[in-house]
Amino acid sequence: MAGTNNAELNRDGTLPPGPVVVLVDPQMGENIGAAARAMLNCGLQDLRLVRPRDGWPNARAQAMSSGALDRMPEVRVYETTADAVADCHFVAATTARPREQVKEVHTPRTIVPVLSERIAAGNRVAILFGAERTGLENDDIALSRAVITVPLNPGFSSLNLAQAVLTVSYEWRMQCVGVCPAELHRGDSLPVPHHLLEEFLCRLEGELDTHHFFRTPEMRPAMVRNIRNMFTRADLTDQEVRTLHGIVTALTGGKKSKSGY
Amino acid sequence: MAGTNNAELNRDGTLPPGPVVVLVDPQMGENIGAAARAMLNCGLQDLRLVRPRDGWPNARAQAMSSGALDRMPEVRVYETTADAVADCHFVAATTARPREQVKEVHTPRTIVPVLSERIAAGNRVAILFGAERTGLENDDIALSRAVITVPLNPGFSSLNLAQAVLTVSYEWRMQCVGVCPAELHRGDSLPVPHHLLEEFLCRLEGELDTHHFFRTPEMRPAMVRNIRNMFTRADLTDQEVRTLHGIVTALTGGKKSKSGY
């Protein structure tokens, strides 16, 4: 695929380092294209093919890549797996089944720190993926330093080739972006300062008193607590509190709060 | 899809609980089938569709699912997103773009403990995925309690629908299987006891002395250390040490070791 290397993925314009992805004996162009898309989604760009069944370039791969192949460096094609990884210092093989070979067995999650350490040390690392139905040959596994197995549902563990590429690429990406804790997205809105929330709650409680919401004085404290909990838990913004004031104003017949809401 | 619920994914024969996956306005049957396959790969089985463009059942979905649709409970089809999640207690929306709505924003990795806690508490949880090109509508996001965003390459962040389903399903699965540390797979072979490794190394060093491998006595200690390091690092099995003895025997013209290797 005569793609041009025009991707600018790092802010400084350099290509991000990352594992090389090697597809050995891939059959369907669609899977090659989908794998390329998944790679670039995750910032990986060095795709190599060993004996692609339908030759290369491949129009179906191109279509399924959704533009990824045009934005990645040119895909390289090799006659043997050994040729494809000739310049690599560490090779890992993805396989669903443990084989009768003595190897470190990783998940996509545990291999990433290993790859990362290697890359930081200046090594080039490669991950092998086998053919759609048959997986990697034992000889390909033998030339690998480690095996990667995705711990899938044992009752239905056959993963699509591009999906397999995604699991490793995704783990790589997650490690690159670091720990992303959950956050509250507020757009341009600010969280409300407590005094404005308090002002609203007091107003609401006053209106509820006025409208005889609390059946008995004994029930009032617990009910007020429940109402306050509800609005506090919602972690409101300034704008949302203004909206709530507007709702109270509307429901009470247009009588604005003392603050003019 | 008139699938039969014949999957036996838990050892006790029960279905594993897990998030419901809701595809809203999915266009291509292929993506629905690939999503189903990714779900079942990860042990998820409750797939719901809102207004699938090409109707349901769908032959292309069936083909792309590689048998997953036949092994999952029947896929249910709904007219609206609200209908699809009517029985759910917690809904999360996947979207690539932060929207102008105040929401908790999660990655697939951070949402899983939230879903897990909900499920443990007896809640049913659902994850919404939007149409291939356009994603979810704002109204679908508004009915969700949280947003899930995969932190992809900002220069190429458009993820295939089935790949998006895989990221969340995979994280669910990884959490279900727990921490899987890297391990060394040895098949039936045992790691070699140290004394057998030592015996081999002494034999090798003796043969190297005999064959004048060490040019000077001064160099010998450092070279021996290097050789020992190399073989020790390989974390050999019994069988591999026997093989190495065989190699030495062969290379030295058939002279077996004292131990008879």
Short mmCIF file of C-alpha atoms in Angstrom, two decimals:
data_model
loop_
_atom_site.label_atom_id
_atom_site.label_comp_id
_atom_site.label_asym_id
_atom_site.label_seq_id
_atom_site.Cartn_x
_atom_site.Cartn_y
_atom_site.Cartn_z
CA MET A 1 0.00 0.00 0.00
CA ALA A 2 1.68 3.18 -1.13
CA GLY A 3 0.62 5.18 1.88
CA THR A 4 2.33 8.41 2.77
CA ASN A 5 3.69 8.97 6.21
CA ASN A 6 1.75 12.11 6.94
CA ALA A 7 0.40 11.23 10.36
CA GLU A 8 1.29 13.71 13.05
CA LEU A 9 0.53 11.86 16.19
CA ASN A 10 2.93 13.36 18.65
CA ARG A 11 2.71 17.05 19.35
CA ASP A 12 6.35 17.45 18.39
CA GLY A 13 5.69 15.88 15.00
CA THR A 14 7.67 12.71 15.62
CA LEU A 15 6.20 9.27 15.24
CA PRO A 16 5.41 7.63 18.53
CA PRO A 17 7.48 4.55 19.19
CA GLY A 18 5.46 1.43 19.74
CA PRO A 19 5.41 -2.26 18.97
CA VAL A 20 5.57 -3.49 15.39
CA VAL A 21 2.50 -5.55 14.44
CA VAL A 22 3.21 -8.57 12.22
CA LEU A 23 0.29 -10.42 10.61
CA VAL A 24 1.45 -13.86 9.51
CA ASP A 25 -0.49 -15.47 6.63
CA PRO A 26 -3.48 -13.12 6.91
CA GLN A 27 -6.28 -14.24 4.64
CA MET A 28 -8.94 -11.55 4.44
CA GLY A 29 -8.06 -8.06 3.31
CA GLU A 30 -10.89 -6.78 5.48
CA ASN A 31 -9.11 -8.03 8.58
CA ILE A 32 -5.84 -6.41 7.54
CA GLY A 33 -7.63 -3.09 7.03
CA ALA A 34 -9.50 -3.37 10.32
CA ALA A 35 -6.25 -4.24 12.08
CA ALA A 36 -4.58 -1.16 10.59
CA ARG A 37 -7.48 1.01 11.76
CA ALA A 38 -7.29 -0.42 15.29
CA MET A 39 -3.52 0.14 15.34
CA LEU A 40 -3.73 3.77 14.29
CA ASN A 41 -6.64 4.32 16.72
CA CYS A 42 -4.13 3.38 19.38
CA GLY A 43 -1.17 5.23 17.88
CA LEU A 44 0.65 2.22 16.40
CA GLN A 45 1.94 2.54 12.85
CA ASP A 46 4.40 -0.18 11.89
CA LEU A 47 2.37 -2.93 10.21
CA ARG A 48 4.13 -5.82 8.50
CA LEU A 49 2.61 -8.71 6.57
CA VAL A 50 4.00 -12.19 6.00
CA ARG A 51 2.60 -13.90 2.89
CA PRO A 52 -0.81 -12.13 2.72
CA ARG A 53 -3.03 -14.62 0.87
CA ASP A 54 -4.51 -12.12 -1.56
CA GLY A 55 -1.34 -10.15 -2.17
CA TRP A 56 -0.60 -6.54 -1.41
CA PRO A 57 -1.87 -3.84 -1.85
CA ASN A 58 -5.43 -5.02 -1.27
CA ALA A 59 -8.51 -2.94 -2.06
CA ARG A 60 -10.61 -4.51 0.68
CA ALA A 61 -7.96 -3.76 3.26
CA GLN A 62 -7.83 -0.20 2.00
CA ALA A 63 -11.60 0.24 2.32
CA MET A 64 -11.84 -1.32 5.78
CA SER A 65 -8.98 0.76 7.14
CA SER A 66 -11.11 3.94 6.99
CA GLY A 67 -8.09 5.93 5.89
CA ALA A 68 -5.65 4.43 8.39
CA LEU A 69 -3.50 2.82 5.66
CA ASP A 70 -3.14 6.18 3.90
CA ARG A 71 -1.94 7.80 7.09
CA MET A 72 0.51 5.13 8.20
CA PRO A 73 4.00 4.46 6.86
CA GLU A 74 4.00 1.98 4.01
CA VAL A 75 3.07 -1.56 5.02
CA ARG A 76 5.97 -3.96 4.39
CA VAL A 77 5.50 -7.47 3.05
CA TYR A 78 7.81 -10.41 3.80
CA GLU A 79 8.28 -14.00 2.71
CA THR A 80 9.00 -15.37 6.18
CA THR A 81 8.29 -14.42 9.78
CA ALA A 82 12.02 -14.40 10.48
CA ASP A 83 12.50 -11.80 7.72
CA ALA A 84 9.67 -9.68 9.14
CA VAL A 85 11.27 -9.49 12.57
CA ALA A 86 14.88 -9.46 11.46
CA ASP A 87 15.45 -5.97 12.90
CA CYS A 88 13.49 -6.63 16.12
CA HIS A 89 15.07 -7.33 19.50
CA PHE A 90 12.05 -8.83 21.23
CA VAL A 91 9.23 -10.79 19.66
CA ALA A 92 5.99 -11.89 21.32
CA ALA A 93 3.51 -14.33 19.77
CA THR A 94 -0.24 -14.14 20.30
CA THR A 95 -1.87 -17.53 20.64
CA ALA A 96 -5.07 -18.82 22.17
CA ARG A 97 -3.68 -22.17 23.18
CA PRO A 98 -0.73 -22.91 25.40
CA ARG A 99 1.71 -24.88 23.31
CA GLU A 100 4.23 -27.45 24.25
CA GLN A 101 6.93 -24.86 24.38
CA VAL A 102 8.50 -23.26 27.39
CA LYS A 103 7.61 -19.58 27.22
CA GLU A 104 6.64 -16.69 29.39
CA VAL A 105 2.86 -16.38 29.06
CA HIS A 106 1.41 -12.88 29.24
CA THR A 107 -1.94 -11.21 28.86
CA PRO A 108 -2.09 -8.07 26.70
CA ARG A 109 -2.06 -6.17 29.99
CA THR A 110 1.06 -7.78 31.43
CA ILE A 111 3.07 -7.72 28.19
CA VAL A 112 2.80 -3.95 27.80
CA PRO A 113 5.20 -3.02 30.62
CA VAL A 114 7.67 -5.55 29.21
CA LEU A 115 7.43 -4.02 25.72
CA SER A 116 7.60 -0.56 27.16
CA GLU A 117 10.78 -1.26 29.07
CA ARG A 118 12.35 -2.77 25.96
CA ILE A 119 11.39 0.22 23.83
CA ALA A 120 12.71 2.62 26.45
CA ALA A 121 16.01 0.72 26.24
CA GLY A 122 16.12 1.33 22.48
CA ASN A 123 14.88 -2.10 21.41
CA ARG A 124 12.46 -2.66 18.59
CA VAL A 125 9.68 -5.05 19.64
CA ALA A 126 7.22 -6.99 17.50
CA ILE A 127 3.97 -8.82 18.14
CA LEU A 128 3.01 -11.72 15.89
CA PHE A 129 -0.59 -12.55 14.98
CA GLY A 130 -1.43 -15.75 13.14
CA ALA A 131 -3.83 -16.60 10.34
CA GLU A 132 -7.56 -16.23 10.93
CA ARG A 133 -8.47 -19.85 11.50
CA THR A 134 -5.24 -21.59 12.32
CA GLY A 135 -3.23 -19.09 14.35
CA LEU A 136 0.54 -19.10 14.44
CA GLU A 137 2.68 -22.06 13.49
CA ASN A 138 4.85 -23.61 16.18
CA ASP A 139 7.94 -22.34 14.39
CA ASP A 140 6.69 -18.76 14.68
CA ILE A 141 6.09 -19.28 18.37
CA ALA A 142 9.56 -20.78 18.75
CA LEU A 143 11.20 -17.60 17.50
CA SER A 144 9.27 -15.54 20.06
CA ARG A 145 10.49 -14.67 23.51
CA ALA A 146 7.02 -14.62 25.06
CA VAL A 147 3.45 -15.68 24.37
CA ILE A 148 0.44 -13.39 24.73
CA THR A 149 -2.94 -14.98 25.46
CA VAL A 150 -6.13 -12.97 25.88
CA PRO A 151 -7.99 -14.55 28.82
CA LEU A 152 -11.31 -14.90 27.00
CA ASN A 153 -14.49 -16.85 27.67
CA PRO A 154 -13.23 -20.46 27.51
CA GLY A 155 -16.51 -21.46 25.89
CA PHE A 156 -16.06 -19.04 22.98
CA SER A 157 -12.50 -17.90 22.73
CA SER A 158 -11.93 -17.48 19.00
CA LEU A 159 -11.20 -13.79 18.56
CA ASN A 160 -11.37 -12.03 15.20
CA LEU A 161 -7.88 -11.10 13.95
CA ALA A 162 -8.46 -7.34 14.05
CA GLN A 163 -10.01 -7.68 17.51
CA ALA A 164 -6.91 -9.52 18.69
CA VAL A 165 -4.77 -6.69 17.30
CA LEU A 166 -7.00 -4.23 19.13
CA THR A 167 -6.59 -5.84 22.55
CA VAL A 168 -2.83 -5.43 22.48
CA SER A 169 -2.96 -2.02 20.77
CA TYR A 170 -5.55 -0.81 23.28
CA GLU A 171 -3.44 -1.91 26.24
CA TRP A 172 -0.48 -0.14 24.69
CA ARG A 173 -2.54 3.02 24.29
CA MET A 174 -3.94 2.87 27.84
CA GLN A 175 -0.42 2.70 29.16
CA CYS A 176 0.69 5.62 26.95
CA VAL A 177 -2.07 7.89 28.20
CA GLY A 178 -1.38 6.84 31.77
CA VAL A 179 -3.95 6.45 34.47
CA CYS A 180 -7.08 8.34 33.46
CA PRO A 181 -9.25 8.54 36.54
CA ALA A 182 -12.94 9.12 36.10
CA GLU A 183 -13.76 12.78 35.94
CA LEU A 184 -16.86 14.90 35.80
CA HIS A 185 -17.21 16.68 32.50
CA ARG A 186 -18.88 20.05 32.98
CA GLY A 187 -18.32 21.74 29.63
CA ASP A 188 -17.87 25.42 30.42
CA SER A 189 -19.94 25.28 33.59
CA LEU A 190 -18.42 25.61 37.05
CA PRO A 191 -19.39 23.52 40.04
CA VAL A 192 -21.68 25.60 42.21
CA PRO A 193 -20.12 27.17 45.31
CA HIS A 194 -21.74 25.80 48.37
CA HIS A 195 -23.40 29.04 49.44
CA LEU A 196 -25.43 29.20 46.21
CA LEU A 197 -26.58 25.63 46.68
CA GLU A 198 -27.47 26.46 50.28
CA GLU A 199 -29.38 29.52 49.16
CA PHE A 200 -31.39 27.41 46.72
CA LEU A 201 -32.10 24.69 49.27
CA CYS A 202 -33.25 27.23 51.85
CA ARG A 203 -35.51 28.83 49.29
CA LEU A 204 -36.92 25.45 48.29
CA GLU A 205 -37.53 24.51 51.91
CA GLY A 206 -39.28 27.83 52.52
CA GLU A 207 -41.53 27.27 49.55
CA LEU A 208 -42.25 23.74 50.70
CA ASP A 209 -43.20 25.13 54.12
CA THR A 210 -45.43 27.70 52.46
CA HIS A 211 -47.12 25.01 50.40
CA HIS A 212 -47.61 22.65 53.38
CA PHE A 213 -45.37 19.96 51.89
CA PHE A 214 -44.26 18.72 55.31
CA ARG A 215 -47.24 16.99 56.83
CA THR A 216 -45.98 17.16 60.42
CA PRO A 217 -43.19 19.12 62.12
CA GLU A 218 -41.73 15.79 63.32
CA MET A 219 -41.24 14.55 59.77
CA ARG A 220 -39.64 17.77 58.54
CA PRO A 221 -35.98 17.24 59.59
CA ALA A 222 -35.65 13.81 57.99
CA MET A 223 -37.43 14.89 54.82
CA VAL A 224 -35.28 17.99 54.53
CA ARG A 225 -32.20 15.82 54.89
CA ASN A 226 -33.39 13.53 52.11
CA ILE A 227 -34.09 16.45 49.81
CA ARG A 228 -30.71 18.02 50.58
CA ASN A 229 -28.96 14.73 49.96
CA MET A 230 -30.62 14.36 46.60
CA PHE A 231 -29.53 17.78 45.32
CA THR A 232 -26.09 17.56 46.90
CA ARG A 233 -25.40 14.19 45.37
CA ALA A 234 -26.16 15.59 41.92
CA ASP A 235 -22.99 17.71 42.14
CA LEU A 236 -24.68 20.65 40.42
CA THR A 237 -23.23 23.47 38.39
CA ASP A 238 -23.98 27.18 38.75
CA GLN A 239 -26.18 27.02 35.70
CA GLU A 240 -28.12 24.03 36.96
CA VAL A 241 -28.86 25.78 40.25
CA ARG A 242 -30.12 28.78 38.28
CA THR A 243 -32.33 26.39 36.32
CA LEU A 244 -33.67 24.89 39.55
CA HIS A 245 -34.47 28.39 40.82
CA GLY A 246 -36.34 28.96 37.57
CA ILE A 247 -38.30 25.74 38.07
CA VAL A 248 -39.29 26.77 41.60
CA THR A 249 -40.22 30.23 40.36
CA ALA A 250 -42.38 28.73 37.61
CA LEU A 251 -44.05 26.17 39.86
CA THR A 252 -44.87 28.78 42.47
CA GLY A 253 -46.54 31.10 39.97
CA GLY A 254 -43.72 33.39 38.93
CA LYS A 255 -42.58 34.63 42.33
CA LYS A 256 -38.82 35.13 42.09
CA SER A 257 -36.37 34.45 44.93
CA LYS A 258 -35.00 37.28 47.04
CA SER A 259 -31.74 37.07 45.08
CA GLY A 260 -33.64 37.81 41.91
CA TYR A 261 -33.53 34.27 40.44
CA MET B 1 -32.30 -13.86 15.62
CA ALA B 2 -33.90 -16.98 16.96
CA GLY B 3 -30.83 -18.05 18.87
CA THR B 4 -31.07 -20.62 21.61
CA ASN B 5 -29.58 -19.96 24.97
CA ASN B 6 -27.32 -22.96 25.04
CA ALA B 7 -24.13 -21.29 26.15
CA GLU B 8 -22.66 -22.72 29.32
CA LEU B 9 -20.20 -20.14 30.33
CA ASN B 10 -20.07 -20.55 34.06
CA ARG B 11 -18.93 -23.86 35.45
CA ASP B 12 -22.16 -24.10 37.43
CA GLY B 13 -24.18 -23.69 34.24
CA THR B 14 -25.59 -20.28 35.08
CA LEU B 15 -25.18 -17.31 32.79
CA PRO B 16 -22.60 -14.86 33.98
CA PRO B 17 -24.10 -11.52 34.92
CA GLY B 18 -22.67 -8.62 33.00
CA PRO B 19 -23.59 -5.36 31.36
CA VAL B 20 -26.28 -5.23 28.70
CA VAL B 21 -24.96 -3.93 25.36
CA VAL B 22 -27.35 -1.64 23.45
CA LEU B 23 -26.55 -0.71 19.84
CA VAL B 24 -28.56 2.37 18.88
CA ASP B 25 -29.31 2.80 15.14
CA PRO B 26 -26.69 0.29 14.00
CA GLN B 27 -26.34 0.36 10.23
CA MET B 28 -24.22 -2.58 9.08
CA GLY B 29 -25.21 -6.11 9.96
CA GLU B 30 -21.52 -7.03 9.86
CA ASN B 31 -20.86 -4.71 12.78
CA ILE B 32 -23.73 -6.17 14.79
CA GLY B 33 -22.40 -9.67 14.23
CA ALA B 34 -18.83 -8.66 15.06
CA ALA B 35 -20.08 -6.93 18.20
CA ALA B 36 -21.93 -10.09 19.26
CA ARG B 37 -18.79 -12.15 18.71
CA ALA B 38 -16.70 -9.72 20.78
CA MET B 39 -19.32 -9.79 23.55
CA LEU B 40 -19.43 -13.57 23.78
CA ASN B 41 -15.62 -13.72 23.58
CA CYS B 42 -15.71 -11.74 26.81
CA GLY B 43 -18.66 -13.58 28.37
CA LEU B 44 -21.35 -10.94 27.72
CA GLN B 45 -24.65 -12.14 26.29
CA ASP B 46 -27.43 -9.56 26.53
CA LEU B 47 -27.42 -7.69 23.20
CA ARG B 48 -30.22 -5.25 22.39
CA LEU B 49 -30.77 -3.26 19.22
CA VAL B 50 -32.59 0.04 18.76
CA ARG B 51 -33.90 0.57 15.21
CA PRO B 52 -31.34 -1.56 13.30
CA ARG B 53 -31.28 -0.02 9.81
CA ASP B 54 -31.57 -3.28 7.91
CA GLY B 55 -34.05 -4.95 10.24
CA TRP B 56 -33.60 -8.07 12.31
CA PRO B 57 -32.68 -10.92 11.96
CA ASN B 58 -29.85 -10.05 9.58
CA ALA B 59 -27.92 -12.62 7.55
CA ARG B 60 -24.71 -10.56 7.50
CA ALA B 61 -24.79 -10.20 11.26
CA GLN B 62 -25.30 -13.93 11.55
CA ALA B 63 -22.30 -14.69 9.32
CA MET B 64 -19.97 -12.21 11.03
CA SER B 65 -20.85 -13.45 14.51
CA SER B 66 -19.02 -16.76 13.88
CA GLY B 67 -21.71 -18.61 15.79
CA ALA B 68 -21.99 -16.18 18.70
CA LEU B 69 -25.58 -15.19 17.88
CA ASP B 70 -26.62 -18.85 17.91
CA ARG B 71 -25.13 -19.30 21.35
CA MET B 72 -26.47 -16.15 22.98
CA PRO B 73 -29.98 -15.50 24.25
CA GLU B 74 -32.24 -13.98 21.61
CA VAL B 75 -31.31 -10.42 20.62
CA ARG B 76 -34.13 -8.01 21.45
CA VAL B 77 -35.12 -5.12 19.21
CA TYR B 78 -36.64 -1.83 20.41
CA GLU B 79 -38.14 1.31 18.92
CA THR B 80 -36.45 3.72 21.34
CA THR B 81 -33.39 3.80 23.55
CA ALA B 82 -35.60 4.45 26.57
CA ASP B 83 -37.50 1.23 25.81
CA ALA B 84 -34.26 -0.72 25.46
CA VAL B 85 -33.02 0.33 28.90
CA ALA B 86 -36.41 0.41 30.65
CA ASP B 87 -35.42 -2.40 33.03
CA CYS B 88 -31.89 -1.07 33.66
CA HIS B 89 -30.80 0.80 36.78
CA PHE B 90 -27.63 2.36 35.45
CA VAL B 91 -26.89 3.39 31.88
CA ALA B 92 -23.56 4.54 30.47
CA ALA B 93 -23.10 6.09 27.02
CA THR B 94 -20.01 5.62 24.87
CA THR B 95 -19.02 8.73 22.97
CA ALA B 96 -15.82 10.02 21.43
CA ARG B 97 -16.53 13.66 22.06
CA PRO B 98 -17.21 15.38 25.35
CA ARG B 99 -20.64 16.94 25.01
CA GLU B 100 -22.14 19.98 26.61
CA GLN B 101 -23.68 17.88 29.32
CA VAL B 102 -22.54 17.45 32.87
CA LYS B 103 -21.60 13.80 33.22
CA GLU B 104 -19.10 11.59 34.88
CA VAL B 105 -16.54 10.72 32.19
CA HIS B 106 -14.97 7.27 32.35
CA THR B 107 -12.60 5.18 30.31
CA PRO B 108 -13.60 1.54 29.70
CA ARG B 109 -11.16 0.71 32.48
CA THR B 110 -12.63 3.04 35.09
CA ILE B 111 -16.28 2.27 34.31
CA VAL B 112 -15.90 -1.45 34.99
CA PRO B 113 -15.60 -1.20 38.80
CA VAL B 114 -18.66 1.08 38.77
CA LEU B 115 -20.67 -1.44 36.73
CA SER B 116 -19.40 -4.28 38.84
CA GLU B 117 -20.48 -2.64 42.08
CA ARG B 118 -23.91 -1.96 40.61
CA ILE B 119 -24.32 -5.52 39.43
CA ALA B 120 -23.21 -6.86 42.79
CA ALA B 121 -25.94 -4.72 44.32
CA GLY B 122 -28.51 -6.38 42.08
CA ASN B 123 -28.76 -3.61 39.49
CA ARG B 124 -29.00 -4.22 35.78
CA VAL B 125 -26.56 -1.99 33.89
CA ALA B 126 -26.46 -1.08 30.21
CA ILE B 127 -23.90 0.44 27.88
CA LEU B 128 -25.08 2.40 24.84
CA PHE B 129 -23.20 2.49 21.55
CA GLY B 130 -24.25 4.89 18.79
CA ALA B 131 -24.53 4.57 15.03
CA GLU B 132 -21.39 3.94 12.98
CA ARG B 133 -20.79 7.44 11.66
CA THR B 134 -22.75 9.71 13.90
CA GLY B 135 -22.51 8.17 17.37
CA LEU B 136 -25.17 8.66 20.01
CA GLU B 137 -27.71 11.46 19.93
CA ASN B 138 -27.63 13.98 22.77
CA ASP B 139 -30.94 12.64 24.05
CA ASP B 140 -29.42 9.18 24.46
CA ILE B 141 -26.52 10.70 26.36
CA ALA B 142 -28.95 12.66 28.54
CA LEU B 143 -30.62 9.47 29.77
CA SER B 144 -27.22 8.04 30.76
CA ARG B 145 -25.64 8.40 34.15
CA ALA B 146 -22.09 8.37 32.85
CA VAL B 147 -20.10 8.73 29.66
CA ILE B 148 -17.40 6.30 28.52
CA THR B 149 -14.66 7.61 26.23
CA VAL B 150 -11.82 5.45 24.94
CA PRO B 151 -8.67 7.59 25.17
CA LEU B 152 -7.55 6.98 21.59
CA ASN B 153 -5.04 8.63 19.29
CA PRO B 154 -6.50 12.15 18.98
CA GLY B 155 -5.36 12.26 15.36
CA PHE B 156 -7.36 9.14 14.43
CA SER B 157 -9.98 8.42 17.04
CA SER B 158 -12.88 6.99 15.06
CA LEU B 159 -13.27 3.45 16.34
CA ASN B 160 -15.22 0.76 14.50
CA LEU B 161 -18.48 -0.07 16.31
CA ALA B 162 -17.54 -3.68 17.10
CA GLN B 163 -14.10 -2.52 18.24
CA ALA B 164 -15.76 -0.06 20.62
CA VAL B 165 -17.90 -2.88 21.99
CA LEU B 166 -14.75 -4.95 22.42
CA THR B 167 -12.91 -2.35 24.50
CA VAL B 168 -15.63 -2.31 27.16
CA SER B 169 -16.28 -6.07 26.95
CA TYR B 170 -12.56 -6.78 27.21
CA GLU B 171 -12.22 -4.60 30.29
CA TRP B 172 -15.19 -6.40 31.80
CA ARG B 173 -13.58 -9.74 31.07
CA MET B 174 -10.18 -8.71 32.44
CA GLN B 175 -11.84 -7.72 35.67
CA CYS B 176 -13.79 -11.01 35.82
CA VAL B 177 -10.68 -13.12 35.43
CA GLY B 178 -8.86 -11.01 37.99
CA VAL B 179 -5.21 -10.17 37.93
CA CYS B 180 -3.40 -12.64 35.69
CA PRO B 181 0.28 -12.17 36.32
CA ALA B 182 2.70 -13.28 33.67
CA GLU B 183 3.67 -16.89 34.08
CA LEU B 184 6.08 -19.29 32.51
CA HIS B 185 4.33 -22.01 30.58
CA ARG B 186 6.32 -25.25 30.70
CA GLY B 187 3.85 -27.79 29.41
CA ASP B 188 4.69 -30.98 31.27
CA SER B 189 8.32 -30.06 31.83
CA LEU B 190 9.72 -29.17 35.22
CA PRO B 191 12.17 -26.38 35.87
CA VAL B 192 15.59 -27.90 36.27
CA PRO B 193 16.89 -28.30 39.84
CA HIS B 194 19.96 -26.22 40.30
CA HIS B 195 22.36 -29.11 40.75
CA LEU B 196 21.57 -30.46 37.29
CA LEU B 197 22.18 -27.05 35.75
CA GLU B 198 25.42 -26.82 37.71
CA GLU B 199 26.48 -30.25 36.50
CA PHE B 200 25.88 -29.21 32.91
CA LEU B 201 27.73 -25.93 33.31
CA CYS B 202 30.73 -27.66 34.89
CA ARG B 203 30.79 -30.19 32.09
CA LEU B 204 30.57 -27.42 29.50
CA GLU B 205 33.37 -25.47 31.14
CA GLY B 206 35.52 -28.61 31.29
CA GLU B 207 34.97 -29.23 27.59
CA LEU B 208 35.77 -25.62 26.82
CA ASP B 209 39.01 -25.95 28.77
CA THR B 210 39.83 -29.13 26.88
CA HIS B 211 39.17 -27.37 23.59
CA HIS B 212 41.22 -24.28 24.52
CA PHE B 213 38.24 -21.98 24.35
CA PHE B 214 39.63 -19.64 27.00
CA ARG B 215 42.57 -17.85 25.42
CA THR B 216 44.14 -16.72 28.71
CA PRO B 217 43.64 -17.74 32.33
CA GLU B 218 42.89 -14.08 33.16
CA MET B 219 39.90 -13.99 30.86
CA ARG B 220 38.45 -17.25 32.08
CA PRO B 221 36.49 -16.09 35.17
CA ALA B 222 34.62 -13.30 33.39
CA MET B 223 33.84 -15.47 30.38
CA VAL B 224 32.59 -18.29 32.60
CA ARG B 225 30.33 -15.82 34.37
CA ASN B 226 28.93 -14.64 31.06
CA ILE B 227 28.25 -18.17 29.92
CA ARG B 228 26.64 -19.08 33.24
CA ASN B 229 24.47 -15.98 33.12
CA MET B 230 23.26 -16.84 29.66
CA PHE B 231 22.12 -20.34 30.59
CA THR B 232 20.75 -19.33 33.97
CA ARG B 233 18.67 -16.52 32.51
CA ALA B 234 17.03 -18.98 30.11
CA ASP B 235 15.24 -20.60 33.06
CA LEU B 236 15.72 -24.07 31.60
CA THR B 237 13.71 -27.24 32.10
CA ASP B 238 15.05 -30.71 32.87
CA GLN B 239 14.48 -31.71 29.29
CA GLU B 240 16.26 -28.69 27.89
CA VAL B 241 19.33 -29.40 30.02
CA ARG B 242 19.31 -32.97 28.72
CA THR B 243 19.15 -31.54 25.21
CA LEU B 244 22.12 -29.27 25.94
CA HIS B 245 24.09 -32.24 27.20
CA GLY B 246 23.24 -33.97 23.94
CA ILE B 247 24.51 -30.99 21.97
CA VAL B 248 27.80 -30.98 23.85
CA THR B 249 28.13 -34.72 23.39
CA ALA B 250 27.53 -34.37 19.66
CA LEU B 251 29.90 -31.44 19.22
CA THR B 252 32.69 -33.19 21.09
CA GLY B 253 32.46 -36.29 18.98
CA GLY B 254 30.12 -38.49 20.94
CA LYS B 255 31.86 -38.50 24.29
CA LYS B 256 29.13 -38.68 26.90
CA SER B 257 29.26 -36.94 30.26
CA LYS B 258 30.18 -38.79 33.41
CA SER B 259 26.50 -38.88 34.37
CA GLY B 260 25.74 -40.72 31.18
CA TYR B 261 24.09 -37.87 29.28
#
